[in-house]
PDB file of C-alpha atoms in Angstrom:
ATOM      1  CA  MET A 177      36.858 -49.079  19.293  1.00  0.00           C
ATOM      2  CA  LYS A 178      37.895 -48.300  15.806  1.00  0.00           C
ATOM      3  CA  LYS A 179      35.045 -45.876  15.441  1.00  0.00           C
ATOM      4  CA  PHE A 180      36.251 -44.035  18.460  1.00  0.00           C
ATOM      5  CA  GLN A 181      39.828 -43.788  17.086  1.00  0.00           C
ATOM      6  CA  LEU A 182      38.491 -42.344  13.972  1.00  0.00           C
ATOM      7  CA  LEU A 183      36.328 -39.800  15.803  1.00  0.00           C
ATOM      8  CA  PHE A 184      39.505 -38.885  17.848  1.00  0.00           C
ATOM      9  CA  ILE A 185      41.493 -38.383  14.755  1.00  0.00           C
ATOM     10  CA  PHE A 186      38.883 -36.351  13.061  1.00  0.00           C
ATOM     11  CA  LEU A 187      38.305 -34.037  16.125  1.00  0.00           C
ATOM     12  CA  LEU A 188      42.214 -33.680  16.481  1.00  0.00           C
ATOM     13  CA  GLY A 189      42.515 -32.731  12.844  1.00  0.00           C
ATOM     14  CA  PHE A 190      39.787 -30.345  13.197  1.00  0.00           C
ATOM     15  CA  ALA A 191      41.317 -28.614  16.283  1.00  0.00           C
ATOM     16  CA  ILE A 192      44.821 -28.273  14.464  1.00  0.00           C
ATOM     17  CA  THR A 193      42.998 -26.735  11.371  1.00  0.00           C
ATOM     18  CA  ALA A 194      40.986 -24.533  13.538  1.00  0.00           C
ATOM     19  CA  ASN A 195      44.005 -23.373  15.311  1.00  0.00           C
ATOM     20  CA  ALA A 196      45.811 -22.470  11.978  1.00  0.00           C
ATOM     21  CA  GLN A 197      42.674 -20.573  10.518  1.00  0.00           C
ATOM     22  CA  LYS A 198      40.586 -17.694  11.646  1.00  0.00           C
ATOM     23  CA  ILE A 199      37.048 -18.908  12.599  1.00  0.00           C
ATOM     24  CA  GLY A 200      33.914 -16.755  12.276  1.00  0.00           C
ATOM     25  CA  VAL A 201      30.236 -17.269  13.634  1.00  0.00           C
ATOM     26  CA  VAL A 202      26.957 -15.901  12.129  1.00  0.00           C
ATOM     27  CA  ASP A 203      23.395 -16.319  13.018  1.00  0.00           C
ATOM     28  CA  THR A 204      21.569 -16.744   9.557  1.00  0.00           C
ATOM     29  CA  ASP A 205      18.053 -16.875  11.102  1.00  0.00           C
ATOM     30  CA  TYR A 206      18.726 -13.383  12.989  1.00  0.00           C
ATOM     31  CA  ILE A 207      20.050 -12.096   9.795  1.00  0.00           C
ATOM     32  CA  LEU A 208      16.927 -13.270   7.777  1.00  0.00           C
ATOM     33  CA  GLY A 209      14.459 -11.787  10.185  1.00  0.00           C
ATOM     34  CA  LYS A 210      16.085  -8.343  10.005  1.00  0.00           C
ATOM     35  CA  LEU A 211      15.956  -8.186   6.018  1.00  0.00           C
ATOM     36  CA  PRO A 212      13.060  -5.799   5.160  1.00  0.00           C
ATOM     37  CA  GLN A 213      12.297  -7.500   1.919  1.00  0.00           C
ATOM     38  CA  TYR A 214      12.013 -10.776   3.579  1.00  0.00           C
ATOM     39  CA  LYS A 215       9.644  -9.524   6.263  1.00  0.00           C
ATOM     40  CA  GLU A 216       7.528  -8.059   3.691  1.00  0.00           C
ATOM     41  CA  ALA A 217       7.294 -11.207   1.706  1.00  0.00           C
ATOM     42  CA  GLU A 218       6.596 -13.316   4.808  1.00  0.00           C
ATOM     43  CA  ALA A 219       3.743 -10.849   5.755  1.00  0.00           C
ATOM     44  CA  ARG A 220       2.282 -11.490   2.318  1.00  0.00           C
ATOM     45  CA  LEU A 221       2.614 -15.285   2.595  1.00  0.00           C
ATOM     46  CA  ASN A 222       1.001 -15.144   6.275  1.00  0.00           C
ATOM     47  CA  GLU A 223      -1.903 -13.263   4.831  1.00  0.00           C
ATOM     48  CA  GLN A 224      -2.400 -15.764   2.179  1.00  0.00           C
ATOM     49  CA  ILE A 225      -2.244 -18.700   4.873  1.00  0.00           C
ATOM     50  CA  THR A 226      -4.847 -16.787   6.904  1.00  0.00           C
ATOM     51  CA  ASN A 227      -7.055 -16.554   3.813  1.00  0.00           C
ATOM     52  CA  TRP A 228      -6.865 -20.357   3.296  1.00  0.00           C
ATOM     53  CA  GLN A 229      -7.375 -21.093   6.909  1.00  0.00           C
ATOM     54  CA  ASN A 230     -10.627 -18.806   6.891  1.00  0.00           C
ATOM     55  CA  GLU A 231     -11.675 -20.614   3.584  1.00  0.00           C
ATOM     56  CA  ILE A 232     -11.257 -23.885   5.166  1.00  0.00           C
ATOM     57  CA  GLN A 233     -13.036 -22.856   8.298  1.00  0.00           C
ATOM     58  CA  THR A 234     -16.141 -21.830   6.056  1.00  0.00           C
ATOM     59  CA  LEU A 235     -16.188 -25.111   4.376  1.00  0.00           C
ATOM     60  CA  GLN A 236     -15.925 -26.938   7.612  1.00  0.00           C
ATOM     61  CA  THR A 237     -19.008 -24.994   9.062  1.00  0.00           C
ATOM     62  CA  GLU A 238     -20.811 -25.791   5.981  1.00  0.00           C
ATOM     63  CA  PHE A 239     -19.791 -29.502   6.106  1.00  0.00           C
ATOM     64  CA  GLU A 240     -20.886 -29.557   9.866  1.00  0.00           C
ATOM     65  CA  LYS A 241     -24.285 -27.973   8.951  1.00  0.00           C
ATOM     66  CA  LYS A 242     -25.088 -30.354   6.053  1.00  0.00           C
ATOM     67  CA  LYS A 243     -24.060 -33.326   8.107  1.00  0.00           C
ATOM     68  CA  MET A 244     -26.361 -32.383  10.974  1.00  0.00           C
ATOM     69  CA  THR A 245     -29.218 -31.675   8.543  1.00  0.00           C
ATOM     70  CA  LEU A 246     -28.780 -34.923   6.817  1.00  0.00           C
ATOM     71  CA  GLU A 247     -28.900 -36.799  10.263  1.00  0.00           C
ATOM     72  CA  ASN A 248     -32.112 -34.933  11.151  1.00  0.00           C
ATOM     73  CA  GLU A 249     -33.770 -35.772   7.797  1.00  0.00           C
ATOM     74  CA  LYS A 250     -32.495 -38.974   7.242  1.00  0.00           C
ATOM     75  CA  VAL A 251     -35.735 -40.666   8.361  1.00  0.00           C
ATOM     76  CA  LEU A 252     -37.571 -38.795   5.659  1.00  0.00           C
ATOM     77  CA  LEU A 253     -35.328 -39.580   2.680  1.00  0.00           C
ATOM     78  CA  ILE A 254     -35.538 -42.769   0.820  1.00  0.00           C
ATOM     79  CA  GLY A 255     -33.639 -44.276  -2.145  1.00  0.00           C
ATOM     80  CA  ASP A 256     -31.739 -41.770  -4.548  1.00  0.00           C
ATOM     81  CA  GLN A 257     -32.679 -38.880  -2.405  1.00  0.00           C
ATOM     82  CA  LEU A 258     -30.811 -40.363   0.590  1.00  0.00           C
ATOM     83  CA  LYS A 259     -27.804 -41.329  -1.777  1.00  0.00           C
ATOM     84  CA  GLN A 260     -27.553 -37.972  -3.074  1.00  0.00           C
ATOM     85  CA  ARG A 261     -27.570 -36.223   0.055  1.00  0.00           C
ATOM     86  CA  GLN A 262     -25.057 -38.289   1.659  1.00  0.00           C
ATOM     87  CA  LYS A 263     -22.805 -38.159  -1.564  1.00  0.00           C
ATOM     88  CA  GLU A 264     -22.876 -34.333  -1.208  1.00  0.00           C
ATOM     89  CA  VAL A 265     -21.889 -34.449   2.428  1.00  0.00           C
ATOM     90  CA  ASP A 266     -19.009 -36.945   1.682  1.00  0.00           C
ATOM     91  CA  ASP A 267     -17.897 -35.045  -1.327  1.00  0.00           C
ATOM     92  CA  LEU A 268     -17.655 -31.877   0.905  1.00  0.00           C
ATOM     93  CA  ASP A 269     -15.638 -33.882   3.409  1.00  0.00           C
ATOM     94  CA  LYS A 270     -13.278 -35.144   0.881  1.00  0.00           C
ATOM     95  CA  ARG A 271     -12.769 -31.602  -0.584  1.00  0.00           C
ATOM     96  CA  ILE A 272     -11.965 -30.190   2.826  1.00  0.00           C
ATOM     97  CA  LYS A 273      -9.407 -33.030   3.691  1.00  0.00           C
ATOM     98  CA  GLY A 274      -7.722 -32.859   0.103  1.00  0.00           C
ATOM     99  CA  MET A 275      -7.589 -28.855   0.559  1.00  0.00           C
ATOM    100  CA  ILE A 276      -5.893 -29.367   3.909  1.00  0.00           C
ATOM    101  CA  ASN A 277      -3.417 -31.790   2.708  1.00  0.00           C
ATOM    102  CA  ASN A 278      -2.606 -29.935  -0.559  1.00  0.00           C
ATOM    103  CA  ARG A 279      -1.978 -26.633   1.273  1.00  0.00           C
ATOM    104  CA  PHE A 280      -0.894 -27.512   4.781  1.00  0.00           C
ATOM    105  CA  GLY A 281       0.508 -31.123   4.345  1.00  0.00           C
ATOM    106  CA  SER A 282       4.206 -31.723   4.413  1.00  0.00           C
ATOM    107  CA  MET A 283       4.603 -31.357   0.720  1.00  0.00           C
ATOM    108  CA  GLY A 284       1.793 -28.885   0.438  1.00  0.00           C
ATOM    109  CA  GLU A 285       1.722 -25.237  -1.103  1.00  0.00           C
ATOM    110  CA  ILE A 286       2.673 -23.554   2.264  1.00  0.00           C
ATOM    111  CA  ASN A 287       5.845 -25.446   2.645  1.00  0.00           C
ATOM    112  CA  ASN A 288       6.753 -25.045  -1.047  1.00  0.00           C
ATOM    113  CA  ALA A 289       5.972 -21.391  -1.031  1.00  0.00           C
ATOM    114  CA  ARG A 290       8.118 -20.827   2.180  1.00  0.00           C
ATOM    115  CA  SER A 291      11.004 -22.618   0.661  1.00  0.00           C
ATOM    116  CA  ASN A 292      10.617 -20.481  -2.501  1.00  0.00           C
ATOM    117  CA  LEU A 293      10.344 -17.396  -0.357  1.00  0.00           C
ATOM    118  CA  THR A 294      13.388 -18.131   1.634  1.00  0.00           C
ATOM    119  CA  LYS A 295      15.930 -19.453  -0.930  1.00  0.00           C
ATOM    120  CA  PRO A 296      16.653 -16.268  -2.669  1.00  0.00           C
ATOM    121  CA  PHE A 297      17.364 -14.502   0.675  1.00  0.00           C
ATOM    122  CA  GLN A 298      19.451 -17.333   1.709  1.00  0.00           C
ATOM    123  CA  ASP A 299      21.526 -17.057  -1.486  1.00  0.00           C
ATOM    124  CA  LEU A 300      21.892 -13.499  -0.693  1.00  0.00           C
ATOM    125  CA  ILE A 301      23.026 -14.210   2.824  1.00  0.00           C
ATOM    126  CA  TRP A 302      25.641 -17.068   1.714  1.00  0.00           C
ATOM    127  CA  GLY A 303      26.959 -14.419  -0.912  1.00  0.00           C
ATOM    128  CA  ALA A 304      27.430 -11.836   1.758  1.00  0.00           C
ATOM    129  CA  ILE A 305      29.076 -14.314   4.236  1.00  0.00           C
ATOM    130  CA  LYS A 306      31.597 -15.267   1.483  1.00  0.00           C
ATOM    131  CA  THR A 307      32.447 -11.556   1.017  1.00  0.00           C
ATOM    132  CA  VAL A 308      32.673 -10.791   4.651  1.00  0.00           C
ATOM    133  CA  SER A 309      34.845 -14.159   4.994  1.00  0.00           C
ATOM    134  CA  GLU A 310      37.186 -13.317   2.219  1.00  0.00           C
ATOM    135  CA  LYS A 311      37.427  -9.677   3.535  1.00  0.00           C
ATOM    136  CA  ASN A 312      38.384 -10.689   7.098  1.00  0.00           C
ATOM    137  CA  THR A 313      40.400 -13.771   5.883  1.00  0.00           C
ATOM    138  CA  LEU A 314      38.236 -16.268   7.647  1.00  0.00           C
ATOM    139  CA  GLY A 315      39.089 -20.167   7.246  1.00  0.00           C
ATOM    140  CA  ILE A 316      35.941 -21.446   8.935  1.00  0.00           C
ATOM    141  CA  VAL A 317      32.516 -19.820   9.242  1.00  0.00           C
ATOM    142  CA  LEU A 318      29.822 -21.449  11.729  1.00  0.00           C
ATOM    143  CA  ASP A 319      26.068 -20.865  11.793  1.00  0.00           C
ATOM    144  CA  LYS A 320      24.509 -20.647  15.181  1.00  0.00           C
ATOM    145  CA  SER A 321      21.194 -21.218  13.464  1.00  0.00           C
ATOM    146  CA  ASN A 322      22.274 -24.757  12.187  1.00  0.00           C
ATOM    147  CA  ASN A 323      21.881 -26.665  15.378  1.00  0.00           C
ATOM    148  CA  ILE A 324      25.174 -25.530  16.790  1.00  0.00           C
ATOM    149  CA  SER A 325      25.114 -24.975  20.417  1.00  0.00           C
ATOM    150  CA  VAL A 326      27.424 -21.900  21.323  1.00  0.00           C
ATOM    151  CA  ILE A 327      27.791 -21.737  25.031  1.00  0.00           C
ATOM    152  CA  PHE A 328      30.109 -18.736  24.894  1.00  0.00           C
ATOM    153  CA  LEU A 329      31.107 -16.435  22.048  1.00  0.00           C
ATOM    154  CA  ASP A 330      33.724 -13.584  22.070  1.00  0.00           C
ATOM    155  CA  LYS A 331      32.315 -10.628  20.176  1.00  0.00           C
ATOM    156  CA  ARG A 332      35.509 -10.685  18.147  1.00  0.00           C
ATOM    157  CA  TYR A 333      34.448 -13.891  16.253  1.00  0.00           C
ATOM    158  CA  ASP A 334      30.597 -12.947  15.684  1.00  0.00           C
ATOM    159  CA  TYR A 335      30.375 -11.641  12.144  1.00  0.00           C
ATOM    160  CA  THR A 336      26.519 -11.353  12.302  1.00  0.00           C
ATOM    161  CA  ASP A 337      26.289  -7.649  12.177  1.00  0.00           C
ATOM    162  CA  LYS A 338      28.902  -7.414   9.482  1.00  0.00           C
ATOM    163  CA  VAL A 339      26.973  -9.549   7.165  1.00  0.00           C
ATOM    164  CA  LEU A 340      23.686  -7.890   7.961  1.00  0.00           C
ATOM    165  CA  ASP A 341      25.210  -4.332   7.311  1.00  0.00           C
ATOM    166  CA  LEU A 342      26.664  -5.507   4.230  1.00  0.00           C
ATOM    167  CA  LEU A 343      23.128  -6.883   2.962  1.00  0.00           C
ATOM    168  CA  LEU A 344      21.301  -3.784   4.111  1.00  0.00           C
ATOM    169  CA  LYS A 345      23.749  -1.518   2.429  1.00  0.00           C
ATOM    170  CA  ASN A 346      23.149  -3.266  -0.906  1.00  0.00           C
ATOM    171  CA  SER A 347      19.482  -3.626  -0.295  1.00  0.00           C
ATOM    172  CA  PRO A 348      17.433  -1.895  -3.376  1.00  0.00           C
ATOM    173  CA  ALA A 349      15.323  -0.184  -0.570  1.00  0.00           C
ATOM    174  CA  LYS A 350      18.045   1.647   0.729  1.00  0.00           C
ATOM    175  CA  LYS A 351      18.422   5.301  -0.410  1.00  0.00           C
ATOM    176  CA  THR A 352      21.322   6.471  -2.187  1.00  0.00           C
ATOM    177  CA  GLU A 353      23.474   9.247  -1.190  1.00  0.00           C
ATOM    178  CA  THR A 354      22.236  11.264  -4.256  1.00  0.00           C
ATOM    179  CA  ASP A 355      18.459  10.622  -3.118  1.00  0.00           C
ATOM    180  CA  SER A 356      19.222  11.661   0.486  1.00  0.00           C
ATOM    181  CA  LYS A 357      21.061  14.868  -0.455  1.00  0.00           C
ATOM    182  CA  PRO A 358      19.232  17.997  -1.287  1.00  0.00           C
ATOM    183  CA  VAL A 359      19.303  19.011  -4.996  1.00  0.00           C
ATOM    184  CA  LYS A 360      21.460  22.030  -5.428  1.00  0.00           C
ATOM    185  CA  ARG A 361      19.715  24.507  -7.993  1.00  0.00           C
ATOM    186  CA  SER A 362      21.721  26.683 -10.267  1.00  0.00           C
ATOM    187  CA  PRO A 363      21.922  30.488  -9.869  1.00  0.00           C
ATOM    188  CA  VAL A 364      19.596  30.928 -13.000  1.00  0.00           C
ATOM    189  CA  GLU A 365      16.994  28.423 -11.316  1.00  0.00           C
ATOM    190  CA  GLU A 366      17.161  30.392  -8.174  1.00  0.00           C
ATOM    191  CA  ARG A 367      16.523  33.801  -9.959  1.00  0.00           C
ATOM    192  CA  ASN A 368      13.625  32.481 -11.764  1.00  0.00           C
ATOM    193  CA  GLU A 369      12.126  30.947  -8.615  1.00  0.00           C
ATOM    194  CA  LYS A 370      12.457  34.524  -6.831  1.00  0.00           C
ATOM    195  CA  MET A 371      10.846  36.133  -9.850  1.00  0.00           C
ATOM    196  CA  LYS A 372       8.111  33.623  -9.749  1.00  0.00           C
ATOM    197  CA  THR A 373       7.517  34.118  -6.121  1.00  0.00           C
ATOM    198  CA  MET A 374       7.487  38.062  -6.503  1.00  0.00           C
ATOM    199  CA  LYS A 375       4.872  37.812  -9.308  1.00  0.00           C
ATOM    200  CA  THR A 376       2.612  35.579  -7.255  1.00  0.00           C
ATOM    201  CA  ARG A 377       2.739  38.010  -4.460  1.00  0.00           C
ATOM    202  CA  SER A 378       1.932  41.108  -6.749  1.00  0.00           C
ATOM    203  CA  SER A 379      -1.099  39.204  -8.100  1.00  0.00           C
ATOM    204  CA  ALA A 380      -2.295  38.299  -4.835  1.00  0.00           C
ATOM    205  CA  LYS A 381      -1.862  41.945  -3.654  1.00  0.00           C
ATOM    206  CA  ALA A 382      -3.562  43.230  -6.693  1.00  0.00           C
ATOM    207  CA  MET A 383      -6.741  41.053  -6.089  1.00  0.00           C
ATOM    208  CA  GLU A 384      -7.032  42.512  -2.447  1.00  0.00           C
ATOM    209  CA  PRO A 385     -10.144  44.760  -1.980  1.00  0.00           C
ATOM    210  CA  GLN A 386      -9.051  48.148  -1.751  1.00  0.00           C
ATOM    211  CA  THR A 387     -10.330  50.195   1.438  1.00  0.00           C
ATOM    212  CA  LYS A 388     -11.048  53.837   1.364  1.00  0.00           C
TER     213      LYS A 388
END
């Protein structure tokens, strides 16, 4: 009963606080998937994963072949020959299992690489959320990606696009206004360009064969 009372007090306090502050909601998974740099990095990681899968598949095929060959030739092998061949098969099996665990296990290279890949972008997203929150005086920001069930959300409280726009605006891949505008040449440069064009045309005309 005491636990229910504490829970009720907590929810009541949260409701009072929420009424006194502006609330915003974002979807960090959606934002992450829209960042060009993240998609490029993820594509490179997926390519590496595919290469590792192919490597393991090749070793697995080699293992099955060696194992079958050993089974067929076991009656012909004796003593150290049999032990050596069996050791080769066992060592290859251990190598494959170790590779799978090291790369695809819960603490493997892929999980570590994905964490290292995601963290810098998550930091950028949190920074953008903070900027948007301060600009819009938000007291509470909820993340739809963080196992929060949102049945209905008024568009006014969804700041996902604002955060994404801020990140894309500050993206190094985005062209600046100077890059997008045509370069304006000075009158001297324009005159020199015209003279160069006229000389080129004159030279081309002089090289044309004259007809009688």
